[in-house]
Coordinates of C-alpha atoms and ligand atoms in Angstrom, one line a residue:
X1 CA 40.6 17.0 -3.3
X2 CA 44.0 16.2 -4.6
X3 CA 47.1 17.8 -3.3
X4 CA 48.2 18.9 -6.1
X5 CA 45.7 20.4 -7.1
X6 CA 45.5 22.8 -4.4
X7 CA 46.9 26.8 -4.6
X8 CA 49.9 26.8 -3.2
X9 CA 51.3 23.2 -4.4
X10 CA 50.3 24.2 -8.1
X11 CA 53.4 22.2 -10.3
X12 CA 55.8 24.7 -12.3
X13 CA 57.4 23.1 -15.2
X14 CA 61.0 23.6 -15.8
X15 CA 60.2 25.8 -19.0
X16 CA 58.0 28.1 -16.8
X17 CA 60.2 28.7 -14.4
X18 CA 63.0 29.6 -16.8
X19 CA 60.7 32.1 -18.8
X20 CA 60.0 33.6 -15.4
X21 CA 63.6 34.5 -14.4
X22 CA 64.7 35.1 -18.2
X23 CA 65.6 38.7 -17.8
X24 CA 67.7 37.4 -14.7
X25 CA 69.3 34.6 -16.6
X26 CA 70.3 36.9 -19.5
X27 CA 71.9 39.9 -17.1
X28 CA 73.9 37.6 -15.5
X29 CA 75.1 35.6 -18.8
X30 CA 76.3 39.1 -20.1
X31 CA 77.4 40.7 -16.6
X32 CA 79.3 37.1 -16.9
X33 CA 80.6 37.6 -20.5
X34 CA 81.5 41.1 -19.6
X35 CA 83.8 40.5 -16.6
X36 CA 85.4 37.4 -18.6
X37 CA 86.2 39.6 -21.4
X38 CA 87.1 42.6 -19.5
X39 CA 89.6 39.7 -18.0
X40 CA 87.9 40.7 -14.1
X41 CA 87.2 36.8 -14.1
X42 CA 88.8 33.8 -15.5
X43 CA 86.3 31.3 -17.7
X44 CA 86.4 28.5 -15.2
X45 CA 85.3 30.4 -12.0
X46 CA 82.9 32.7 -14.4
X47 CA 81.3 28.8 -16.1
X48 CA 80.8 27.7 -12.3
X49 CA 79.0 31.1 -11.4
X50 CA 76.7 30.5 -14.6
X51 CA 76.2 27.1 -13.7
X52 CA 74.9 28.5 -10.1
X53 CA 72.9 31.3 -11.7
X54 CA 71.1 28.5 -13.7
X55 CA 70.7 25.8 -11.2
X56 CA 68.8 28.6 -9.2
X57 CA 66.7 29.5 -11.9
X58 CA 65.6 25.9 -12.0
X59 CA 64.2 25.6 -8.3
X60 CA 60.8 26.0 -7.8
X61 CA 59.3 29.7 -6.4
X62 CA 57.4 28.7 -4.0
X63 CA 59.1 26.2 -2.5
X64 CA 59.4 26.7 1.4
X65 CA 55.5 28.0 1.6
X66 CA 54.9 24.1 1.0
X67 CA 55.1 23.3 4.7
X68 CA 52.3 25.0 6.4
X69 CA 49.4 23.9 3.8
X70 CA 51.1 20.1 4.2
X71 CA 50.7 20.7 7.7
X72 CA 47.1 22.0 7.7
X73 CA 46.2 19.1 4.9
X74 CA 47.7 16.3 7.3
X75 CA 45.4 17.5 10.1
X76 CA 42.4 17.5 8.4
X77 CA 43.1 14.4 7.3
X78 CA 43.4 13.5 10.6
X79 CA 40.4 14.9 12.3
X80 CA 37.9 12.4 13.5
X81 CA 34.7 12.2 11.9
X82 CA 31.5 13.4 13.1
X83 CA 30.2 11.7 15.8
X84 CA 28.1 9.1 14.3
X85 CA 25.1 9.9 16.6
X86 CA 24.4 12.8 14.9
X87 CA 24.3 11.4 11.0
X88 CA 22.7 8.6 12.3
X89 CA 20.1 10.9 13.6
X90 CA 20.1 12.3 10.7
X91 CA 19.2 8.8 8.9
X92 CA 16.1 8.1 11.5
X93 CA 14.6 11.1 10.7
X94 CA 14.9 10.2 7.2
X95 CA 13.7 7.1 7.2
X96 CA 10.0 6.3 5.8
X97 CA 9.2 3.9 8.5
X98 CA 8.9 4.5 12.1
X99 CA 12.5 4.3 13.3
X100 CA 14.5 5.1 16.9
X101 CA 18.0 5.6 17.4
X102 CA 19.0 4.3 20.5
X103 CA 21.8 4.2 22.5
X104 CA 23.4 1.6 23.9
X105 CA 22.2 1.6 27.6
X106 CA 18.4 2.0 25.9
X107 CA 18.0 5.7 25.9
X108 CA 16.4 7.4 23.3
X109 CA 18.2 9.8 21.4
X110 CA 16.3 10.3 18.5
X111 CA 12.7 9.7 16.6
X112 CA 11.1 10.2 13.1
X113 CA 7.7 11.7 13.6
X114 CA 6.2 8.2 12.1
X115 CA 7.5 6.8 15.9
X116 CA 6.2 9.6 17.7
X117 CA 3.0 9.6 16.1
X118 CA 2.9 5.3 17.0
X119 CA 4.3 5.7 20.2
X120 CA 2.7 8.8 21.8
X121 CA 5.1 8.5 24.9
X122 CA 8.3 8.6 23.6
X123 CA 10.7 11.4 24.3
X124 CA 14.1 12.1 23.5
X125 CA 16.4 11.6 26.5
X126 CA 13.8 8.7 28.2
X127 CA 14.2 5.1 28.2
X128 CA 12.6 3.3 25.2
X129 CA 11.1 1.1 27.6
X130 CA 8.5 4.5 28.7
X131 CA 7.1 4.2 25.2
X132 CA 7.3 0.2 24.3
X133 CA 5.7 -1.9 26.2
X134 CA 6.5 -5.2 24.8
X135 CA 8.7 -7.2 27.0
X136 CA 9.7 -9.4 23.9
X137 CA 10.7 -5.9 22.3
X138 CA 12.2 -4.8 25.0
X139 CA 14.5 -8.4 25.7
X140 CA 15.5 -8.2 22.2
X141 CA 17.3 -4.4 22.4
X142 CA 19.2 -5.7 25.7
X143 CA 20.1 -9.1 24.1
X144 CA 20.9 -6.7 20.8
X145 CA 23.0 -4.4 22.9
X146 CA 24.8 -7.0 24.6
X147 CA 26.5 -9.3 21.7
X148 CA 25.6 -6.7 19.0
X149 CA 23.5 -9.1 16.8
X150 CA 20.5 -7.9 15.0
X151 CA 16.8 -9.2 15.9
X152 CA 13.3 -9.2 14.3
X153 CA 10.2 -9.5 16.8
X154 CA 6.8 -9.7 15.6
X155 CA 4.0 -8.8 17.8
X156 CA 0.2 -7.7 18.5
X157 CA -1.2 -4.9 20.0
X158 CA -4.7 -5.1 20.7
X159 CA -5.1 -1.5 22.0
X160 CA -6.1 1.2 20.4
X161 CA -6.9 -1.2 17.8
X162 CA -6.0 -4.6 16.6
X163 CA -2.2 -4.3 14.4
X164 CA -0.2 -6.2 13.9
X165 CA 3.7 -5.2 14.1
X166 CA 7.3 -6.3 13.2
X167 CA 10.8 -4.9 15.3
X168 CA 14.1 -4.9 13.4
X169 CA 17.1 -3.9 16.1
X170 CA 19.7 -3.2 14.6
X171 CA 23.0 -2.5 16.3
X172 CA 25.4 0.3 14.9
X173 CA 29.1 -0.7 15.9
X174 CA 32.3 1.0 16.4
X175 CA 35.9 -0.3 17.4
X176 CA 36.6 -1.1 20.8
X177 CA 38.5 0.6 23.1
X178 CA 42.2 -1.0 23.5
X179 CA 43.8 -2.9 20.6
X180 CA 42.6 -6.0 19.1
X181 CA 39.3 -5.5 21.3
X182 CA 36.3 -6.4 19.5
X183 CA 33.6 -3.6 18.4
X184 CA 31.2 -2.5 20.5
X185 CA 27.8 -1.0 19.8
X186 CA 27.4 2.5 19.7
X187 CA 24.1 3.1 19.2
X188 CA 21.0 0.7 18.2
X189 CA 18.3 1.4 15.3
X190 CA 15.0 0.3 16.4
X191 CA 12.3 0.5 13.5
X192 CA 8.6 -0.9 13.1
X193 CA 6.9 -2.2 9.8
X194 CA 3.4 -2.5 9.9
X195 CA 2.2 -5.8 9.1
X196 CA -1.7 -5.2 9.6
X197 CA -2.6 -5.1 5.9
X198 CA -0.6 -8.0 5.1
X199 CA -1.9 -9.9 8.2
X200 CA -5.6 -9.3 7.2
X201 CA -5.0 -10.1 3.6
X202 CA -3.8 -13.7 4.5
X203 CA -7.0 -13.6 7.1
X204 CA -9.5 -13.1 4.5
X205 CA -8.0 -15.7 2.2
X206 CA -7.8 -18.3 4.4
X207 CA -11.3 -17.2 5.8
X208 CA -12.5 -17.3 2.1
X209 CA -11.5 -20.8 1.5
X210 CA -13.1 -22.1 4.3
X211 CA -16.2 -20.0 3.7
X212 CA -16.7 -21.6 0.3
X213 CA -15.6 -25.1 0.8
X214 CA -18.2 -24.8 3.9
X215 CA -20.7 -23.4 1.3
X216 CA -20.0 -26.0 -0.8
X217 CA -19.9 -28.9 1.5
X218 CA -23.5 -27.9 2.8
X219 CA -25.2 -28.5 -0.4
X220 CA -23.3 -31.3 -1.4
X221 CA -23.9 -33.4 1.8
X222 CA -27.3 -32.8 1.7
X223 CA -27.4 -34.4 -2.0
X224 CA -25.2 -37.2 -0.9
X225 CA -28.0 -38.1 2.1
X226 CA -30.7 -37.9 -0.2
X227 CA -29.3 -39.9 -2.7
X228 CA -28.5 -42.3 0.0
X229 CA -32.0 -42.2 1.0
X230 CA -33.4 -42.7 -2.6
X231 CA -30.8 -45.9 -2.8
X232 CA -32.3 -46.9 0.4
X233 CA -35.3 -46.7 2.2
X234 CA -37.1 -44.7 -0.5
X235 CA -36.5 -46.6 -2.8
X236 CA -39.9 -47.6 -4.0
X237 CA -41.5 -44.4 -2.1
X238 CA -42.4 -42.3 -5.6
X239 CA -44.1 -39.6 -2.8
X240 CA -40.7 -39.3 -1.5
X241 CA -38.4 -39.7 -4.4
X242 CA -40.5 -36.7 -6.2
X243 CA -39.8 -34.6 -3.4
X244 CA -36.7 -35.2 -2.6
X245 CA -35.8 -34.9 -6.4
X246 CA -37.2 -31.3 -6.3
X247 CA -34.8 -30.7 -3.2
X248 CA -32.2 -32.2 -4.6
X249 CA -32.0 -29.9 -7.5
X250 CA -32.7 -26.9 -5.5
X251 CA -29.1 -27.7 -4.0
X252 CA -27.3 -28.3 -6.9
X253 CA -28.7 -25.1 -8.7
X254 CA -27.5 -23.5 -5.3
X255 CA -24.1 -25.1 -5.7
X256 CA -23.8 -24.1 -9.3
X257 CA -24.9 -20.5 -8.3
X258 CA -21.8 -20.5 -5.8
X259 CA -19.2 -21.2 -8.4
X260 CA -21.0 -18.9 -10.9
X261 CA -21.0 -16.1 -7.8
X262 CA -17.0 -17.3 -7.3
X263 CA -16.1 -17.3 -11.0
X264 CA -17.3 -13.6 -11.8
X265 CA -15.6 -12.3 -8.0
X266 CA -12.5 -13.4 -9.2
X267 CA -13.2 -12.6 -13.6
X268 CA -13.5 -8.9 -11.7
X269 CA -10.9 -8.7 -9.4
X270 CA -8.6 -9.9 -12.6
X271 CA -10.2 -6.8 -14.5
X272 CA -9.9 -4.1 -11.5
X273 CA -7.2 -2.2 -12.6
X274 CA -8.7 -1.4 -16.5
X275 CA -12.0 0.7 -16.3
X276 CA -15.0 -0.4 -18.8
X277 CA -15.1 1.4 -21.6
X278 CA -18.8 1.6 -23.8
X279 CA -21.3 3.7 -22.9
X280 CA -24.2 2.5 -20.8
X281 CA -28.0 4.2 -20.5
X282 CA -28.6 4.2 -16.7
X283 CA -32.2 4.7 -16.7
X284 CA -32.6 1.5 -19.8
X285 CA -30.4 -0.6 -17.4
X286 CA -32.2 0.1 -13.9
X287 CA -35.6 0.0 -16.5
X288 CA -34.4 -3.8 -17.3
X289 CA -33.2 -4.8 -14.1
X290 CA -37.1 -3.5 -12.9
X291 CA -38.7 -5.6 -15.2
X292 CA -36.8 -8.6 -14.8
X293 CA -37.5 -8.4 -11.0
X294 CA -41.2 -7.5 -11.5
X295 CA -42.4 -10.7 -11.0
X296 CA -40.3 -11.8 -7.3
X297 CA -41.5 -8.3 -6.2
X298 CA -45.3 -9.5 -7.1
X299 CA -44.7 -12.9 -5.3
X300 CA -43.4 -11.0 -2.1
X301 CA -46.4 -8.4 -2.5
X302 CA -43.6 -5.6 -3.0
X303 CA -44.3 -2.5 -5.3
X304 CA -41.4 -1.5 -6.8
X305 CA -41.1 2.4 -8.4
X306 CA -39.1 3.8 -10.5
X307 CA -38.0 7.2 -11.1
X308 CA -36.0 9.0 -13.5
X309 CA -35.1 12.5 -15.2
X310 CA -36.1 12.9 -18.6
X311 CA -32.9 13.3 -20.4
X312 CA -31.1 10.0 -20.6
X313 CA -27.6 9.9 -17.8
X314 CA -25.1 8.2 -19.6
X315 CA -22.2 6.7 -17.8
X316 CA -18.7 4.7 -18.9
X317 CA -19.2 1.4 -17.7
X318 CA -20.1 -2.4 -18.6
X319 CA -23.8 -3.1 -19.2
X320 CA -23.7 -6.6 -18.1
X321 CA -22.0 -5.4 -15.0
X322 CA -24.0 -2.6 -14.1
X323 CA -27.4 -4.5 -14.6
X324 CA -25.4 -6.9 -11.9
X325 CA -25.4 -4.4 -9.6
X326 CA -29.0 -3.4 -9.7
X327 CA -30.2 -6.7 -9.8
X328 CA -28.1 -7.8 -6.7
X329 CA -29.3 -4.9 -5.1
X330 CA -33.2 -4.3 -5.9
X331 CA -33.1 -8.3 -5.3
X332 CA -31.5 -7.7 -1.7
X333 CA -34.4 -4.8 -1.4
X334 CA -37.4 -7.7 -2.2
X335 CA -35.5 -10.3 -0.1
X336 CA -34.8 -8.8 3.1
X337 CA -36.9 -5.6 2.6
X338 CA -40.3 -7.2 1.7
X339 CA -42.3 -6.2 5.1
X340 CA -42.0 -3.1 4.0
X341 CA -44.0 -3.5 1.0
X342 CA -42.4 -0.8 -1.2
X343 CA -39.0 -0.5 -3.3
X344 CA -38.3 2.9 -4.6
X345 CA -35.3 3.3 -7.0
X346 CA -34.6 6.7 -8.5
X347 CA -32.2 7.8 -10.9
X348 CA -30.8 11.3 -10.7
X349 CA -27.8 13.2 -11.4
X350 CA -26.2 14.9 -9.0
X351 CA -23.5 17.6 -10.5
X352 CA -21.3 15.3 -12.3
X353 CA -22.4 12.3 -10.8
X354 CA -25.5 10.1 -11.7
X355 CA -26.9 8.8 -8.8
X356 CA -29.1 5.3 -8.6
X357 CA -30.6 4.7 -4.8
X358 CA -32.5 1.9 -3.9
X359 CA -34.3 2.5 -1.1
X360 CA -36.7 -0.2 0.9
X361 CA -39.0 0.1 4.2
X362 CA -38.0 -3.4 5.8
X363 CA -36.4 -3.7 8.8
X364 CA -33.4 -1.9 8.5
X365 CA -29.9 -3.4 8.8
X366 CA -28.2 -2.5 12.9
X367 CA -25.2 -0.2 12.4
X368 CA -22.3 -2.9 13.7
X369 CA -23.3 -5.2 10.0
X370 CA -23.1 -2.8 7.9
X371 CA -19.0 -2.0 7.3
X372 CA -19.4 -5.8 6.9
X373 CA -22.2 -6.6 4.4
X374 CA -19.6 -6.1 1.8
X375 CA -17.2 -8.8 2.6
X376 CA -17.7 -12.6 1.2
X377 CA -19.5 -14.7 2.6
X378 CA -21.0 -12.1 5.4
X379 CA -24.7 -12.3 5.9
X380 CA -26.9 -10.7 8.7
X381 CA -28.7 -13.9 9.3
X382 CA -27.0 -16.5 7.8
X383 CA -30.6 -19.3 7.5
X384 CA -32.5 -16.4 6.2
X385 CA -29.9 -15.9 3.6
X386 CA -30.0 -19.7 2.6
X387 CA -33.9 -19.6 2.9
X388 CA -33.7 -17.4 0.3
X389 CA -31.3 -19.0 -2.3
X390 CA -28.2 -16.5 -1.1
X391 CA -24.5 -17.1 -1.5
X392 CA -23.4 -14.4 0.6
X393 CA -21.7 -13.0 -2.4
X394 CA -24.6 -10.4 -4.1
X395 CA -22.8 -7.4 -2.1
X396 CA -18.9 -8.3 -2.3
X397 CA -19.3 -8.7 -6.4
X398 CA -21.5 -5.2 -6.4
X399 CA -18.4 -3.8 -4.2
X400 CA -16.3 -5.0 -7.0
X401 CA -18.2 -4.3 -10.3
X402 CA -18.4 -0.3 -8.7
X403 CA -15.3 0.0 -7.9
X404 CA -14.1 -1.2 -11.4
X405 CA -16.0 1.5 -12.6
X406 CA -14.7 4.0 -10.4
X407 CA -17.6 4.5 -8.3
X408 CA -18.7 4.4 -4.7
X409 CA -21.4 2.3 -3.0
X410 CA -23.4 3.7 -0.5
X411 CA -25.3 1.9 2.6
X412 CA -27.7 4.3 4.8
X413 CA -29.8 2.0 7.2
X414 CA -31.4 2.5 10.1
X415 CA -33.1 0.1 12.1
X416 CA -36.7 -0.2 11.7
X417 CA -37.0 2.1 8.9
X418 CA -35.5 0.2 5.9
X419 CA -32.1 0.8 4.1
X420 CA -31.1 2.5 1.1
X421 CA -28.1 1.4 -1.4
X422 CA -26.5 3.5 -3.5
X423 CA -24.7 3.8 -6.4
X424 CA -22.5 7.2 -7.4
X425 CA -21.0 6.7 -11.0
X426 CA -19.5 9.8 -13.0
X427 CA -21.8 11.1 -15.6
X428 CA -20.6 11.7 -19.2
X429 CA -20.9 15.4 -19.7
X430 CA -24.1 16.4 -21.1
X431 CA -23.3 17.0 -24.5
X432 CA -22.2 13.7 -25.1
X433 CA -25.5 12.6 -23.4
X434 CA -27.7 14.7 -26.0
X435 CA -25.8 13.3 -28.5
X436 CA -26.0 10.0 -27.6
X437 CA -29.9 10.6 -27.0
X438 CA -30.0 11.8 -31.1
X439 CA -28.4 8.7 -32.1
X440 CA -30.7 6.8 -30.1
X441 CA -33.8 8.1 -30.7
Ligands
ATP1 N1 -31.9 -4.3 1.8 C1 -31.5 -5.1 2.8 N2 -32.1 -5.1 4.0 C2 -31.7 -5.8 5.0 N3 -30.6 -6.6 5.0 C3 -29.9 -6.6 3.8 C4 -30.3 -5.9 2.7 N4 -29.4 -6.1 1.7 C5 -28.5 -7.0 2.2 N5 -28.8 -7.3 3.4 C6 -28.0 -8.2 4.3 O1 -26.8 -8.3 3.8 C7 -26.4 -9.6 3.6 C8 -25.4 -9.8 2.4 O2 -26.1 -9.5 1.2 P1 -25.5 -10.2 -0.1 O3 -26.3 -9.6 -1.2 O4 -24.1 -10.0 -0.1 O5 -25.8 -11.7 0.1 P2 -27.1 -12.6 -0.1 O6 -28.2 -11.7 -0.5 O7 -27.3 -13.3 1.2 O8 -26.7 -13.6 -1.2 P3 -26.7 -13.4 -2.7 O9 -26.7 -11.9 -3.0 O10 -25.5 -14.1 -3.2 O11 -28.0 -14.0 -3.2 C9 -27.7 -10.4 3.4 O12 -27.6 -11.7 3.8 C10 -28.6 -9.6 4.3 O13 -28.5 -10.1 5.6
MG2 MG1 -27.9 -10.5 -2.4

């Protein structure tokens, strides 16, 4: 707010004022004229007594109610501030992350609810060292308090669970008392950032390197001793050489079957964000995926059943993809399920869902593997897995392909009475399915 601009200091021009004291201006001029003519007043002393009658028309109306507003302006202009506590207070609330304002002997003076919620003992009006519990934490507010310099801590908790968490202190300063004394701090901002996401991201990937460099190396040392062995002391064994030969390739279709398994993780993952687009018969891919596996089941003496509705579910997906899914999951079912001598897979629909469940009677998978069985690399027991020609990958790239598609996997298990994976994709409405079934009969 201007001045100026105000009421009372509103700017008369010289015009206005003279159009407001015209009628004044114009008795006097002929009162003036009168008394000169009427000889009461000589022409000079008459000239100087227009001249006075003018000059006051000229000043401005209002002119002595200019102090007091000046004087009430000028204050406000001089009032302090605020005191920053309270917009500063203000800010933590505000703030998405979980912030404290401190002051500068430690004391809490105010918290978001993300803090409150993260720290379950602080209180307004309490030391912050009753709710944090990290001496490095706690070193860094003194140290921040004392020469007013921000600082960044990074630190663990283990309890409840395993985080992983970053301090920023930041000191808010005001000037010092006495001239030319340097700033001191008023009050200190103390906010977390969550690093646990982060943290586990770079986990898995350097975990996922060394998984499949390890998975790699296996096979390809093996296949260096042999070769060794064939150069060697085998060399004129043709017993040996055959079977080594048959081993030999055994590993390098295992090695091969890693960086097939790697390649389509990572063709996926580069495809997560855009959902498949054709149309895909459940029941003819599950039907395909059966066949195919027909004959493992009859080596593993497993009978595999299928079951389906009669009108055709339909879902929005990739073919190729889905039949990956089954496949990697009926083949997990012969694998590790075959004690149990029977594989049942059934299609259904459930309201706007179709529904595929694979359900085996093997030994069940214990409750503490199974958040697990979806990560790289993870496998129950890691020699069976090999035994059986496994990467480790069949359930991360099934996590991936479903997802892509929008869906959710399922994993019901319990010990001793087999496991059942499943598979909730959203239907296409059943128009489009009868449709789709008159086109394709
Ligand atoms: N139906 C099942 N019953 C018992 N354990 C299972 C079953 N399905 C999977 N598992 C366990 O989960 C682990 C991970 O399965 P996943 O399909 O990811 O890998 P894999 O079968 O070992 O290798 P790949 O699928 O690449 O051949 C398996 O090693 C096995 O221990
Ligand atoms: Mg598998």
């Amino acid at each position: 707010m201007s001045i100026e601009e105000s009421g009372p200091f509103a700017r008369e021009t010289l015009g206005e004022r003279l159009l407001a004291a015209r009628w004044i201006l114009l008795a006097g001029g002929l009162g003036l004229l009168v008394a000169v003519g009427q000889e009461v007043l000589a022409t000079g002393p008459a000239l100087l007594l227009g001249g006075v009658l003018f000059f006051a028309a000229c000043l401005p109306a209002g002119r002595w109610r200019f102090r007091q507003p000046v004087a009430a302006a000028l204050s406000r202009l001089r009032e302090p501030p605020a005191p920053p506590p309270d917009r500063l207070a203000a800010l933590v609330v505000a703030l998405p992350e979980a912030a404290l304002l401190l002051d500068h002997r430690g004391t809490v003076r105010a918290a978001n609810a993300r803090a409150s919620g993260m720290l379950a003992a602080v209180r307004v009006g309490d030391p912050v060292s009753f709710a944090v519990r990290v001496p490095e934490v706690l070193e860094a507010i003194r140290a921040a308090s004392a020469d007013g310099k921000a600082r960044r801590v990074e630190f663990s908790q283990r309890v409840p669970v395993d985080r992983w968490l970053r301090a920023d202190i930041v000191p808010v300063t005001g000037p010092g008392t006495g001239g030319g004394r340097a700033e001191k701090v008023e009050a200190l901002l103390l906010s977390f950032t969550d690093l646990t996401p982060q943290r586990r991201v770079e986990q898995m990937r350097v975990d996922f390197i060394a998984n499949a460099s390890h998975e790699l190396r296996t096979p390809l040392a093996s296949l260096s001793g042999f070769i060794e062995t064939l150069q060697g002391p085998a060399r004129n064994d043709a017993t040996a050489r055959e079977r080594f030969l048959k081993i030999m390739a055994e590993q390098a279709r295992r090695m091969s079957r890693l960086i097939d398994d790697l390649l389509s993780l990572s063709r996926i993952e580069l495809n997560a964000h855009m959902r498949p687009q054709s149309r895909v018969d459940l029941g003819a891919a599950v039907g395909h995926v059966r066949e195919a596996l027909a004959p493992l089941g009859a080596e593993r003496g497993v009978e595999i059943v299928f079951e389906q509705p009669a009108a055709p579910v339909l879902v929005q997906g990739d073919r190729d993809e889905l039949i990956r899914v089954f496949e990697n999951l009926v083949e997990n079912a012969l694998k590790y399920g075959a004690s149990g001598e029977r594989v049942e897979i059934t299609l259904s629909r459930d309201g706007d869902d179709a529904l595929v469940a694979i359900r085996d009677y093997g030994p069940g998978i214990a409750p503490e593997h199974v958040p697990r069985l979806t990560e790289r690399f993870y496998r129950v027991d890691t020699a069976h897995s090999r035994e059986q020609g496994g990467t480790g990958l069949g359930l991360a790239i099934v996590k991936h392909i479903v997802a892509r598609h929008r869906g959710r996997l399922g994993i019901d298990s319990i010990p001793g009475d087999g496991s059942t994976f499943s598979v909730r994709l959203a239907a296409l409405p059943a128009e489009v399915t009868k449709n789709d079934a008159k086109t394709m009969a």
